[in-house]
Tab-separated table of C-alpha atoms in Angstrom:
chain	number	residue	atom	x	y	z
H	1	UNK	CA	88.269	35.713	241.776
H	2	UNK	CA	85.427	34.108	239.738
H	3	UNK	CA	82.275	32.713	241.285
H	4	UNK	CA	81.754	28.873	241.023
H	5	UNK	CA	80.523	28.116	243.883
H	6	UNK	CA	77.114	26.610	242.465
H	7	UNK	CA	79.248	23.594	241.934
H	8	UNK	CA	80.339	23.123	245.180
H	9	UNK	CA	77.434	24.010	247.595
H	10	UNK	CA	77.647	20.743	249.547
H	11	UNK	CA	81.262	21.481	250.592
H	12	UNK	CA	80.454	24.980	250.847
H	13	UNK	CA	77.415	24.043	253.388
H	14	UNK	CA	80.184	22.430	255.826
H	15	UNK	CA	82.720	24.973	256.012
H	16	UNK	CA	79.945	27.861	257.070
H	17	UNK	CA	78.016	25.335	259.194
H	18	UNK	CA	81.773	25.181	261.204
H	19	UNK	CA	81.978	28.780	260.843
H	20	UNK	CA	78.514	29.469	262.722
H	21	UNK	CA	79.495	27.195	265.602
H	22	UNK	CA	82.849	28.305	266.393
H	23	UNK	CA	81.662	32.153	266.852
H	24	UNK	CA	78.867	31.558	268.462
H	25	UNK	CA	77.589	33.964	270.815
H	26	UNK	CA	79.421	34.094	273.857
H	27	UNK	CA	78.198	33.097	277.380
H	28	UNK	CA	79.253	36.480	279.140
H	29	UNK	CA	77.553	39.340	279.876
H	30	UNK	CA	79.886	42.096	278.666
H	31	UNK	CA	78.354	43.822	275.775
H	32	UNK	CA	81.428	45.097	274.279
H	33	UNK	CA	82.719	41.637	273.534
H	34	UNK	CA	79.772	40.810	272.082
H	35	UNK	CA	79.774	43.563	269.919
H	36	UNK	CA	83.080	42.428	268.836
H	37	UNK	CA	81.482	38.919	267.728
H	38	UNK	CA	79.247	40.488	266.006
H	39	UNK	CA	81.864	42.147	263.822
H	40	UNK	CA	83.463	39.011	263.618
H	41	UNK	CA	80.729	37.322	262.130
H	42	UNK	CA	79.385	40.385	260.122
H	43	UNK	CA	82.866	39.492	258.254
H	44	UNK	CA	82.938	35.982	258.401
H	45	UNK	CA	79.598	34.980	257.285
H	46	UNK	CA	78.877	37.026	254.726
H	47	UNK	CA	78.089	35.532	251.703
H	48	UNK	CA	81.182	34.337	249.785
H	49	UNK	CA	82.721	31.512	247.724
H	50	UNK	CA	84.677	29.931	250.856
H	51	UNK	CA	87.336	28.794	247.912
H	52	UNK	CA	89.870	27.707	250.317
H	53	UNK	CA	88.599	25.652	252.687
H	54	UNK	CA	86.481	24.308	249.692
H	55	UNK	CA	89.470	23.387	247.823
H	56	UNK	CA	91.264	21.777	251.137
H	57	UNK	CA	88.072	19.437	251.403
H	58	UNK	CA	88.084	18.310	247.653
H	59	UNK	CA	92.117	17.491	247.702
H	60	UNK	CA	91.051	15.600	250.768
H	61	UNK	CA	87.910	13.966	248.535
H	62	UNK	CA	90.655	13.208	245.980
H	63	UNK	CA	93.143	11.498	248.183
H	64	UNK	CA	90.264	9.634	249.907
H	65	UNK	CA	90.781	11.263	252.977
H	66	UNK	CA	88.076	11.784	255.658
H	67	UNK	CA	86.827	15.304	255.452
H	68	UNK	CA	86.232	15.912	258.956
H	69	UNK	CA	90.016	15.499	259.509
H	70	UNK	CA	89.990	18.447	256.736
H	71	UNK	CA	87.036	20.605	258.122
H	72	UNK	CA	89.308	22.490	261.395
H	73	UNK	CA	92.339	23.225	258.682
H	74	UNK	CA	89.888	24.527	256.350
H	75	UNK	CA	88.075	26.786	258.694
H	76	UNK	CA	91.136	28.386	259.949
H	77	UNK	CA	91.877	29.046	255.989
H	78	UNK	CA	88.839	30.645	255.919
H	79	UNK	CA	89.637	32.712	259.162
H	80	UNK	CA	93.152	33.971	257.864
H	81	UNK	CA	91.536	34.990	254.408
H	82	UNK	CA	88.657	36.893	256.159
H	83	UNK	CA	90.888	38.557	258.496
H	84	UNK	CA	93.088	39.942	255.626
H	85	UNK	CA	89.720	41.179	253.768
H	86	UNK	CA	88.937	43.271	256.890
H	87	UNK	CA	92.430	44.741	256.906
H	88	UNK	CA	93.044	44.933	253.633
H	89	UNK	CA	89.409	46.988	253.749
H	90	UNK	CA	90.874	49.425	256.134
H	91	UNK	CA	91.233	53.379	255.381
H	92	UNK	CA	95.607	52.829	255.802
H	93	UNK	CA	95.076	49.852	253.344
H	94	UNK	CA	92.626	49.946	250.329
H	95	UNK	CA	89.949	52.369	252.300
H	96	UNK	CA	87.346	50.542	250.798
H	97	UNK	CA	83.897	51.342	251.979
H	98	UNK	CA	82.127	48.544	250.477
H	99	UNK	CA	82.446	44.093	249.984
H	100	UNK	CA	80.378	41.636	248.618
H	101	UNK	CA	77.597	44.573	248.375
H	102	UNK	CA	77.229	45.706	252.067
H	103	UNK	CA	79.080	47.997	253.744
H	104	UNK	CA	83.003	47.040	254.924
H	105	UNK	CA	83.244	46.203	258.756
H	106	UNK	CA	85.284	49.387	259.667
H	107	UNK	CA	82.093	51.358	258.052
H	108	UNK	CA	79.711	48.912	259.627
H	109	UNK	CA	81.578	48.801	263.294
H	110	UNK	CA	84.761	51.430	263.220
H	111	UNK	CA	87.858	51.038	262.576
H	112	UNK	CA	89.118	50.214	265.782
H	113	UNK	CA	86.779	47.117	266.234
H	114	UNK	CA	87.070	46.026	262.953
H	115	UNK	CA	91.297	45.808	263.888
H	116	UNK	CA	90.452	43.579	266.728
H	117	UNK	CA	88.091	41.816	264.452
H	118	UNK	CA	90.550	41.102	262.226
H	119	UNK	CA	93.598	40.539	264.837
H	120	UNK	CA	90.598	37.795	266.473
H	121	UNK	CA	90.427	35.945	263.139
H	122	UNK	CA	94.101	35.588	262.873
H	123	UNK	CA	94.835	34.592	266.382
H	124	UNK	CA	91.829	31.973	266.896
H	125	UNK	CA	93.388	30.487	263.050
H	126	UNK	CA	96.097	28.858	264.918
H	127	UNK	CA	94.212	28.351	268.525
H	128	UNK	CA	91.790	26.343	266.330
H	129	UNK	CA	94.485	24.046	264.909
H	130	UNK	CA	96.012	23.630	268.585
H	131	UNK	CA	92.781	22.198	269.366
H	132	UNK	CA	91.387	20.638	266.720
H	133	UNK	CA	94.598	18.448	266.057
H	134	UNK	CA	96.101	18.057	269.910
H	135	UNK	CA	95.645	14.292	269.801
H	136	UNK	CA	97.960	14.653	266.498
H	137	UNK	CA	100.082	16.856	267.810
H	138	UNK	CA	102.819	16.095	264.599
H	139	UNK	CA	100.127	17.313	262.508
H	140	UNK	CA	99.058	20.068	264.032
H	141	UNK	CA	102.379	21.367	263.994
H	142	UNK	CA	102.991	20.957	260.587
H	143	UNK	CA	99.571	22.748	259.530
H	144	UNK	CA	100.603	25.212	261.938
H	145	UNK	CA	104.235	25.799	260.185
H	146	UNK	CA	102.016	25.226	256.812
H	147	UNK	CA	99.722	28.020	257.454
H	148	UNK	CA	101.999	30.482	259.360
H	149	UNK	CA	104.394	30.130	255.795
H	150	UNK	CA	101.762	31.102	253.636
H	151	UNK	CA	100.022	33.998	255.805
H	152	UNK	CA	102.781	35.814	257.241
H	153	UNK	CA	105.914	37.384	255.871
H	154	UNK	CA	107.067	34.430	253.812
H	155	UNK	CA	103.218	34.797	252.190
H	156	UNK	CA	100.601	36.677	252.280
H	157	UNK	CA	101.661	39.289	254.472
H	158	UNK	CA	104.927	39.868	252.397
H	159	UNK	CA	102.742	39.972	248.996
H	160	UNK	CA	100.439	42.716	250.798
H	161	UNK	CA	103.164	44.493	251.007
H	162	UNK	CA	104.685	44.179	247.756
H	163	UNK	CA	101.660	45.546	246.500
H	164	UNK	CA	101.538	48.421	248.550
H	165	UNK	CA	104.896	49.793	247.782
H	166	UNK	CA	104.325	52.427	244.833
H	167	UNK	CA	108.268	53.237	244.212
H	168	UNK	CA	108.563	49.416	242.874
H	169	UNK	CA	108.853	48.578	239.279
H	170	UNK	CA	107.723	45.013	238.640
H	171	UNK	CA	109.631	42.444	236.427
H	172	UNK	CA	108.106	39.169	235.144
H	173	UNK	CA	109.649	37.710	238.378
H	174	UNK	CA	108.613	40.468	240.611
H	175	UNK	CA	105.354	40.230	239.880
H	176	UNK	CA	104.960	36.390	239.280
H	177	UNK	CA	106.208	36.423	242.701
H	178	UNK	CA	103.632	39.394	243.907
H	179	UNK	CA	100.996	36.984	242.834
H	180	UNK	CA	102.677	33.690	244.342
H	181	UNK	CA	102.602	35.368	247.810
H	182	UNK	CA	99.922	37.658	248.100
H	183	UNK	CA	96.593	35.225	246.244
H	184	UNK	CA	98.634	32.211	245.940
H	185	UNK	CA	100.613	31.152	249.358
H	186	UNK	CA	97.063	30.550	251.353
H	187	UNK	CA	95.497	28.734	248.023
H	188	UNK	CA	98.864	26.508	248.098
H	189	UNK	CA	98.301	26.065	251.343
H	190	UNK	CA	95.123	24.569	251.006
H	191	UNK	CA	95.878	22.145	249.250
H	192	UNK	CA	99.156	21.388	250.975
H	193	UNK	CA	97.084	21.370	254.315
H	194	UNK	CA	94.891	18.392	252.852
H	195	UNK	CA	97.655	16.348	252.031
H	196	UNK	CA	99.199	17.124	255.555
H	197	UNK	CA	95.985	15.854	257.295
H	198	UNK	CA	95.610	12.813	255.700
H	199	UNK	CA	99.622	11.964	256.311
H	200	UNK	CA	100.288	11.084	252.395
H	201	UNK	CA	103.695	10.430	250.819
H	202	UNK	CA	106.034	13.212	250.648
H	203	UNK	CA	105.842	12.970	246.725
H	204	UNK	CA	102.252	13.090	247.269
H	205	UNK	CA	102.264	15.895	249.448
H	206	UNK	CA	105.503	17.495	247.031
H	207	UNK	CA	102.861	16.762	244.362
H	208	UNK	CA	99.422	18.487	245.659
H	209	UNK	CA	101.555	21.723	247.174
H	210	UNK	CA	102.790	22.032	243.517
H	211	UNK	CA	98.628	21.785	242.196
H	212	UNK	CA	98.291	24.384	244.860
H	213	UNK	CA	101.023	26.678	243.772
H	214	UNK	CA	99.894	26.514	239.729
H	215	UNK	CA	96.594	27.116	240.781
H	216	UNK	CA	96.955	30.026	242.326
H	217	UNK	CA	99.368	31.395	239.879
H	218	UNK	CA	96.353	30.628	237.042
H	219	UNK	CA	93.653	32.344	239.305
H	220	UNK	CA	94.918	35.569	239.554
H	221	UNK	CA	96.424	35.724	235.617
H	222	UNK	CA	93.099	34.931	234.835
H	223	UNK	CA	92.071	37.872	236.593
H	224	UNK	CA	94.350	39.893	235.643
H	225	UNK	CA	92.870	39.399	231.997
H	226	UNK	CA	89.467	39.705	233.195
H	227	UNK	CA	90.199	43.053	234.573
H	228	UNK	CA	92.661	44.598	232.225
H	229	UNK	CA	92.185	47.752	230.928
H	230	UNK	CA	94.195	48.967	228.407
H	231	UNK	CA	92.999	52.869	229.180
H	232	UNK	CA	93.922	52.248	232.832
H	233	UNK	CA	95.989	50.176	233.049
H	234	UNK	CA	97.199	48.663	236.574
H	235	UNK	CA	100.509	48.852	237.217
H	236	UNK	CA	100.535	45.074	239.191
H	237	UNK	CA	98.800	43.055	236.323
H	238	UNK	CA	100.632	40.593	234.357
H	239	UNK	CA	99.582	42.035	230.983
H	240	UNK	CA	100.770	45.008	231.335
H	241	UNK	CA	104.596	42.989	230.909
H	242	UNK	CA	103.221	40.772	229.035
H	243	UNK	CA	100.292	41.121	226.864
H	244	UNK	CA	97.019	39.369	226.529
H	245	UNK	CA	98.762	36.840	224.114
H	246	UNK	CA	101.700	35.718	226.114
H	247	UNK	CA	99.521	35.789	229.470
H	248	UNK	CA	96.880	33.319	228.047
H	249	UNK	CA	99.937	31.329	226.909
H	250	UNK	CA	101.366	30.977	230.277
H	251	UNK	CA	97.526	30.383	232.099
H	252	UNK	CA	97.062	27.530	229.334
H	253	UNK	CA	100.503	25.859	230.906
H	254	UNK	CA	99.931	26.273	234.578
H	255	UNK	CA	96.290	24.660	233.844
H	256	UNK	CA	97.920	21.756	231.687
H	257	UNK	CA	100.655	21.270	234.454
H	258	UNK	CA	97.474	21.426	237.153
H	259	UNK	CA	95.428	19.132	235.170
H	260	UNK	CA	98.027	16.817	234.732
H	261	UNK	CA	99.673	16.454	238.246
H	262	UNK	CA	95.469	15.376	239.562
H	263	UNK	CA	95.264	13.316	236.255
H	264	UNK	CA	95.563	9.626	237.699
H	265	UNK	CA	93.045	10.308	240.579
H	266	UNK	CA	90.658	9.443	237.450
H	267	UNK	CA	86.750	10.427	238.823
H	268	UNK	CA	87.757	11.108	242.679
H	269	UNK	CA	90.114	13.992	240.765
H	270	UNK	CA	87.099	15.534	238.541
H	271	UNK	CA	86.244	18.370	240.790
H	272	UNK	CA	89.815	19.428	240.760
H	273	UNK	CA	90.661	19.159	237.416
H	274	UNK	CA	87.217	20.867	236.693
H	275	UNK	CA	88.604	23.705	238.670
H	276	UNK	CA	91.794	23.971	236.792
H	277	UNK	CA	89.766	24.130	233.337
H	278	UNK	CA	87.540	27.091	234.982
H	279	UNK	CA	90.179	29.480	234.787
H	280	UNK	CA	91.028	28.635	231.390
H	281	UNK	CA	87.633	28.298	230.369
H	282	UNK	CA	86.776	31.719	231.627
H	283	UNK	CA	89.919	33.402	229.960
H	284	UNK	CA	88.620	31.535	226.192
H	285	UNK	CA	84.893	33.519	226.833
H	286	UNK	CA	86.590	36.648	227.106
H	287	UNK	CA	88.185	36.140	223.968
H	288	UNK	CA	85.756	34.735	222.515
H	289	UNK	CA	82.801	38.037	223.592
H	290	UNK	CA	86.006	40.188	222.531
Protein backbone atom coordinates (compact mmCIF):
# COMPACT_ATOMS: atom_id res chain seq x y z
CA UNK A 1 0.00 0.00 0.00
CA UNK A 2 1.20 3.56 -0.82
CA UNK A 3 2.71 5.90 1.73
CA UNK A 4 0.66 9.09 2.61
CA UNK A 5 1.08 9.36 5.77
CA UNK A 6 2.77 12.98 5.64
CA UNK A 7 -0.79 14.08 5.42
CA UNK A 8 -1.98 12.64 8.32
CA UNK A 9 0.78 12.87 11.04
CA UNK A 10 -1.50 14.43 13.67
CA UNK A 11 -3.83 11.39 13.60
CA UNK A 12 -0.98 9.24 13.12
CA UNK A 13 0.72 10.83 16.46
CA UNK A 14 -2.48 9.51 18.51
CA UNK A 15 -2.82 6.09 17.43
CA UNK A 16 1.15 5.27 18.32
CA UNK A 17 0.99 7.51 21.42
CA UNK A 18 -2.04 4.69 22.46
CA UNK A 19 0.11 2.08 21.14
CA UNK A 20 3.18 2.98 23.53
CA UNK A 21 0.93 3.04 26.59
CA UNK A 22 -0.96 -0.03 26.25
CA UNK A 23 2.40 -2.28 25.96
CA UNK A 24 4.15 -0.75 28.29
CA UNK A 25 6.63 -2.56 30.16
CA UNK A 26 5.25 -4.81 32.55
CA UNK A 27 5.50 -4.60 36.39
CA UNK A 28 6.81 -8.29 36.92
CA UNK A 29 9.93 -9.61 37.26
CA UNK A 30 9.92 -12.57 34.86
CA UNK A 31 12.24 -11.90 32.07
CA UNK A 32 10.72 -14.13 29.61
CA UNK A 33 7.53 -12.12 29.51
CA UNK A 34 9.29 -9.27 29.06
CA UNK A 35 11.08 -10.51 26.32
CA UNK A 36 7.83 -11.26 24.82
CA UNK A 37 6.84 -7.38 25.07
CA UNK A 38 9.59 -6.59 23.58
CA UNK A 39 8.67 -8.58 20.48
CA UNK A 40 5.44 -7.19 20.73
CA UNK A 41 6.50 -3.82 20.42
CA UNK A 42 9.52 -4.54 18.06
CA UNK A 43 6.30 -5.30 15.72
CA UNK A 44 4.00 -2.85 16.75
CA UNK A 45 5.95 0.24 16.76
CA UNK A 46 7.85 0.09 14.00
CA UNK A 47 7.56 2.69 11.74
CA UNK A 48 4.45 2.40 9.53
CA UNK A 49 1.49 4.25 7.97
CA UNK A 50 -1.07 3.14 10.85
CA UNK A 51 -3.80 3.42 7.76
CA UNK A 52 -6.48 1.86 9.70
CA UNK A 53 -6.85 3.28 12.75
CA UNK A 54 -6.03 6.56 10.80
CA UNK A 55 -8.89 6.11 8.58
CA UNK A 56 -11.35 5.05 11.68
CA UNK A 57 -10.39 8.54 13.29
CA UNK A 58 -11.06 10.67 10.07
CA UNK A 59 -14.69 8.85 9.38
CA UNK A 60 -15.12 9.78 12.99
CA UNK A 61 -13.71 13.61 12.06
CA UNK A 62 -16.26 13.43 9.22
CA UNK A 63 -19.31 12.42 11.14
CA UNK A 64 -18.31 14.87 13.92
CA UNK A 65 -17.72 12.31 16.25
CA UNK A 66 -15.35 12.60 19.26
CA UNK A 67 -12.14 10.86 18.45
CA UNK A 68 -11.35 9.55 21.71
CA UNK A 69 -14.53 7.41 21.45
CA UNK A 70 -12.59 6.26 18.09
CA UNK A 71 -8.96 5.96 19.52
CA UNK A 72 -9.56 2.10 21.56
CA UNK A 73 -11.38 0.72 18.12
CA UNK A 74 -8.62 2.05 16.17
CA UNK A 75 -5.82 0.66 18.21
CA UNK A 76 -7.18 -2.75 18.25
CA UNK A 77 -7.27 -2.28 14.19
CA UNK A 78 -3.91 -1.62 14.43
CA UNK A 79 -3.25 -4.72 16.74
CA UNK A 80 -5.14 -7.27 14.37
CA UNK A 81 -3.18 -5.84 11.25
CA UNK A 82 0.22 -6.12 13.07
CA UNK A 83 -0.48 -9.47 14.30
CA UNK A 84 -1.24 -10.77 10.74
CA UNK A 85 2.17 -9.02 9.47
CA UNK A 86 4.06 -11.17 12.03
CA UNK A 87 2.31 -14.31 10.84
CA UNK A 88 2.01 -13.67 7.58
CA UNK A 89 6.12 -13.04 8.02
CA UNK A 90 6.51 -16.51 9.27
CA UNK A 91 8.76 -19.33 7.45
CA UNK A 92 5.04 -21.67 6.96
CA UNK A 93 3.59 -18.34 5.56
CA UNK A 94 5.59 -15.90 3.29
CA UNK A 95 9.16 -16.76 5.13
CA UNK A 96 10.02 -13.36 4.81
CA UNK A 97 13.17 -12.31 6.52
CA UNK A 98 12.77 -8.70 6.26
CA UNK A 99 9.69 -5.49 6.88
CA UNK A 100 9.74 -2.01 6.73
CA UNK A 101 13.76 -2.40 6.39
CA UNK A 102 14.70 -4.30 9.64
CA UNK A 103 14.71 -7.64 10.18
CA UNK A 104 11.06 -9.69 10.61
CA UNK A 105 10.28 -10.57 14.36
CA UNK A 106 10.73 -14.41 13.91
CA UNK A 107 14.47 -13.38 12.63
CA UNK A 108 14.71 -10.74 15.30
CA UNK A 109 13.15 -13.05 18.33
CA UNK A 110 12.37 -16.82 16.83
CA UNK A 111 9.75 -18.15 15.60
CA UNK A 112 8.20 -19.42 18.52
CA UNK A 113 8.02 -15.95 20.29
CA UNK A 114 7.15 -14.18 17.44
CA UNK A 115 3.74 -16.86 17.37
CA UNK A 116 2.93 -15.73 20.81
CA UNK A 117 3.66 -12.26 19.69
CA UNK A 118 1.34 -12.42 17.22
CA UNK A 119 -1.40 -14.73 19.09
CA UNK A 120 -0.87 -11.54 22.04
CA UNK A 121 -1.87 -8.93 19.44
CA UNK A 122 -4.92 -10.76 18.42
CA UNK A 123 -6.18 -11.70 21.79
CA UNK A 124 -5.54 -8.20 23.66
CA UNK A 125 -7.63 -6.70 20.08
CA UNK A 126 -10.78 -7.78 21.61
CA UNK A 127 -9.71 -7.55 25.57
CA UNK A 128 -9.09 -3.89 24.60
CA UNK A 129 -12.61 -3.33 23.23
CA UNK A 130 -14.11 -5.22 26.42
CA UNK A 131 -12.55 -2.54 28.29
CA UNK A 132 -12.43 0.34 26.54
CA UNK A 133 -16.29 0.26 25.74
CA UNK A 134 -17.76 -1.70 29.09
CA UNK A 135 -19.81 1.34 30.08
CA UNK A 136 -21.31 0.86 26.34
CA UNK A 137 -21.56 -2.45 26.50
CA UNK A 138 -24.09 -2.40 23.05
CA UNK A 139 -21.21 -0.96 21.40
CA UNK A 140 -18.66 -2.85 22.37
CA UNK A 141 -20.38 -5.75 21.21
CA UNK A 142 -21.06 -4.62 17.98
CA UNK A 143 -17.27 -3.52 17.34
CA UNK A 144 -16.53 -6.76 18.71
CA UNK A 145 -18.92 -8.73 16.06
CA UNK A 146 -17.52 -5.82 13.57
CA UNK A 147 -13.98 -6.71 13.99
CA UNK A 148 -14.20 -10.51 14.59
CA UNK A 149 -16.21 -10.43 10.78
CA UNK A 150 -13.53 -8.81 9.13
CA UNK A 151 -10.37 -10.64 10.82
CA UNK A 152 -11.36 -14.10 11.04
CA UNK A 153 -12.75 -16.61 8.61
CA UNK A 154 -15.49 -14.44 7.18
CA UNK A 155 -12.27 -11.85 6.47
CA UNK A 156 -9.05 -11.69 6.68
CA UNK A 157 -8.24 -14.98 7.81
CA UNK A 158 -10.35 -16.61 4.95
CA UNK A 159 -8.54 -14.20 2.25
CA UNK A 160 -5.05 -15.45 3.77
CA UNK A 161 -6.02 -18.43 2.86
CA UNK A 162 -7.34 -17.97 -0.46
CA UNK A 163 -4.11 -16.73 -1.28
CA UNK A 164 -2.22 -19.46 -0.08
CA UNK A 165 -3.92 -22.17 -1.95
CA UNK A 166 -1.75 -22.71 -5.26
CA UNK A 167 -4.26 -25.42 -6.98
CA UNK A 168 -6.90 -22.36 -7.31
CA UNK A 169 -7.60 -20.66 -10.53
CA UNK A 170 -8.99 -17.18 -9.93
CA UNK A 171 -12.06 -15.68 -11.79
CA UNK A 172 -12.96 -11.95 -11.78
CA UNK A 173 -15.13 -12.94 -8.73
CA UNK A 174 -12.61 -15.11 -7.11
CA UNK A 175 -10.24 -12.75 -6.97
CA UNK A 176 -12.38 -9.52 -6.44
CA UNK A 177 -13.37 -11.48 -3.54
CA UNK A 178 -9.51 -12.53 -2.58
CA UNK A 179 -9.00 -8.84 -2.34
CA UNK A 180 -12.43 -7.98 -0.46
CA UNK A 181 -11.35 -10.37 2.37
CA UNK A 182 -7.83 -10.54 2.67
CA UNK A 183 -6.79 -6.15 2.35
CA UNK A 184 -10.28 -5.07 2.37
CA UNK A 185 -12.54 -6.67 5.38
CA UNK A 186 -10.22 -4.83 8.24
CA UNK A 187 -10.12 -1.42 5.96
CA UNK A 188 -14.13 -1.83 5.82
CA UNK A 189 -14.04 -2.31 9.10
CA UNK A 190 -12.54 0.78 9.93
CA UNK A 191 -14.64 2.70 8.73
CA UNK A 192 -17.67 0.70 9.77
CA UNK A 193 -16.14 0.78 13.39
CA UNK A 194 -16.33 4.75 13.31
CA UNK A 195 -19.75 4.88 12.43
CA UNK A 196 -20.50 2.17 15.16
CA UNK A 197 -18.87 4.38 17.88
CA UNK A 198 -20.49 7.37 17.26
CA UNK A 199 -24.13 5.39 17.11
CA UNK A 200 -25.14 7.01 13.51
CA UNK A 201 -28.16 6.01 11.41
CA UNK A 202 -28.18 2.67 9.97
CA UNK A 203 -28.12 4.33 6.41
CA UNK A 204 -25.29 6.18 7.73
CA UNK A 205 -23.54 3.38 9.04
CA UNK A 206 -24.98 1.14 5.60
CA UNK A 207 -23.37 4.18 3.91
CA UNK A 208 -19.64 4.51 5.49
CA UNK A 209 -19.24 0.37 5.56
CA UNK A 210 -19.94 0.69 1.77
CA UNK A 211 -16.87 3.80 1.57
CA UNK A 212 -14.99 1.19 3.47
CA UNK A 213 -15.62 -1.72 1.21
CA UNK A 214 -14.78 0.49 -2.26
CA UNK A 215 -11.88 1.64 -0.66
CA UNK A 216 -10.32 -1.22 -0.05
CA UNK A 217 -11.27 -2.79 -3.27
CA UNK A 218 -9.39 0.55 -5.02
CA UNK A 219 -6.25 0.11 -2.71
CA UNK A 220 -5.17 -3.06 -3.61
CA UNK A 221 -6.17 -2.69 -7.69
CA UNK A 222 -4.10 0.13 -7.43
CA UNK A 223 -1.46 -2.01 -6.31
CA UNK A 224 -1.91 -4.49 -8.26
CA UNK A 225 -1.03 -1.98 -11.20
CA UNK A 226 1.77 -0.60 -9.36
CA UNK A 227 3.32 -3.94 -9.11
CA UNK A 228 2.45 -5.70 -12.29
CA UNK A 229 4.85 -7.25 -14.21
CA UNK A 230 4.12 -8.44 -17.36
CA UNK A 231 7.51 -10.83 -17.37
CA UNK A 232 6.34 -12.21 -14.00
CA UNK A 233 3.43 -12.01 -13.75
CA UNK A 234 1.47 -12.86 -10.34
CA UNK A 235 -0.97 -15.19 -10.56
CA UNK A 236 -3.43 -13.16 -7.74
CA UNK A 237 -3.33 -9.66 -9.49
CA UNK A 238 -6.28 -8.27 -11.13
CA UNK A 239 -4.50 -7.51 -14.41
CA UNK A 240 -3.52 -10.50 -15.14
CA UNK A 241 -7.75 -11.15 -15.91
CA UNK A 242 -8.07 -8.08 -16.77
CA UNK A 243 -5.56 -5.83 -18.20
CA UNK A 244 -4.15 -2.50 -17.29
CA UNK A 245 -7.07 -0.86 -19.30
CA UNK A 246 -10.08 -2.49 -17.83
CA UNK A 247 -8.41 -2.42 -14.19
CA UNK A 248 -7.93 1.43 -14.26
CA UNK A 249 -11.53 1.46 -15.53
CA UNK A 250 -12.91 -0.31 -12.62
CA UNK A 251 -10.37 1.76 -9.86
CA UNK A 252 -11.78 5.07 -11.60
CA UNK A 253 -15.53 3.69 -10.50
CA UNK A 254 -14.88 2.44 -7.03
CA UNK A 255 -13.10 6.03 -6.45
CA UNK A 256 -16.17 7.93 -8.10
CA UNK A 257 -18.63 5.69 -6.02
CA UNK A 258 -16.13 6.52 -2.79
CA UNK A 259 -15.98 10.09 -3.56
CA UNK A 260 -19.45 10.38 -3.99
CA UNK A 261 -21.01 8.43 -0.99
CA UNK A 262 -18.48 11.25 1.51
CA UNK A 263 -19.58 14.02 -1.00
CA UNK A 264 -22.19 16.01 1.24
CA UNK A 265 -19.87 16.00 4.35
CA UNK A 266 -18.53 19.14 2.21
CA UNK A 267 -14.91 20.27 4.16
CA UNK A 268 -15.32 17.82 7.36
CA UNK A 269 -15.26 15.01 4.26
CA UNK A 270 -11.92 16.45 2.49
CA UNK A 271 -9.49 14.12 4.06
CA UNK A 272 -11.56 11.24 2.91
CA UNK A 273 -12.33 12.11 -0.35
CA UNK A 274 -8.58 13.17 -0.66
CA UNK A 275 -7.87 9.59 0.13
CA UNK A 276 -10.12 8.17 -2.45
CA UNK A 277 -8.40 10.46 -5.25
CA UNK A 278 -4.83 9.06 -3.95
CA UNK A 279 -5.33 5.83 -5.38
CA UNK A 280 -6.47 7.13 -8.54
CA UNK A 281 -4.05 9.75 -8.61
CA UNK A 282 -1.23 7.33 -8.12
CA UNK A 283 -2.55 4.83 -10.85
CA UNK A 284 -2.68 8.28 -13.59
CA UNK A 285 1.45 8.83 -12.63
CA UNK A 286 2.13 5.46 -13.59
CA UNK A 287 0.63 5.98 -16.77
CA UNK A 288 1.63 8.94 -17.19
CA UNK A 289 5.99 7.93 -16.35
CA UNK A 290 4.92 4.84 -18.65
Amino acid sequence: MADMSHLFAEKIVLVEDAAKKYFSSPEISSQSIKRLYESINYSLLSPGKRFRPVLSLLVAEALEIDLKQVIPFGLSLEFIHTYSLIHDDLPCMDDDNERRGRPTNHIQYGEAIALLAGDSLLTEAFLNLSRSYSSRPEIACQLVECLGRASGVEGMIAGQMMDIDDSQDFSKDQMELLHKLKTGALITAASEGAAICGQVSDVMKKNMTRFGECLGLAFQLADDIDDYDEKNPEPTNMVNLLGLSKTSKYLQELTQESIEIVGSFGEKGRALREIAQFNQDRVNQFFNEG
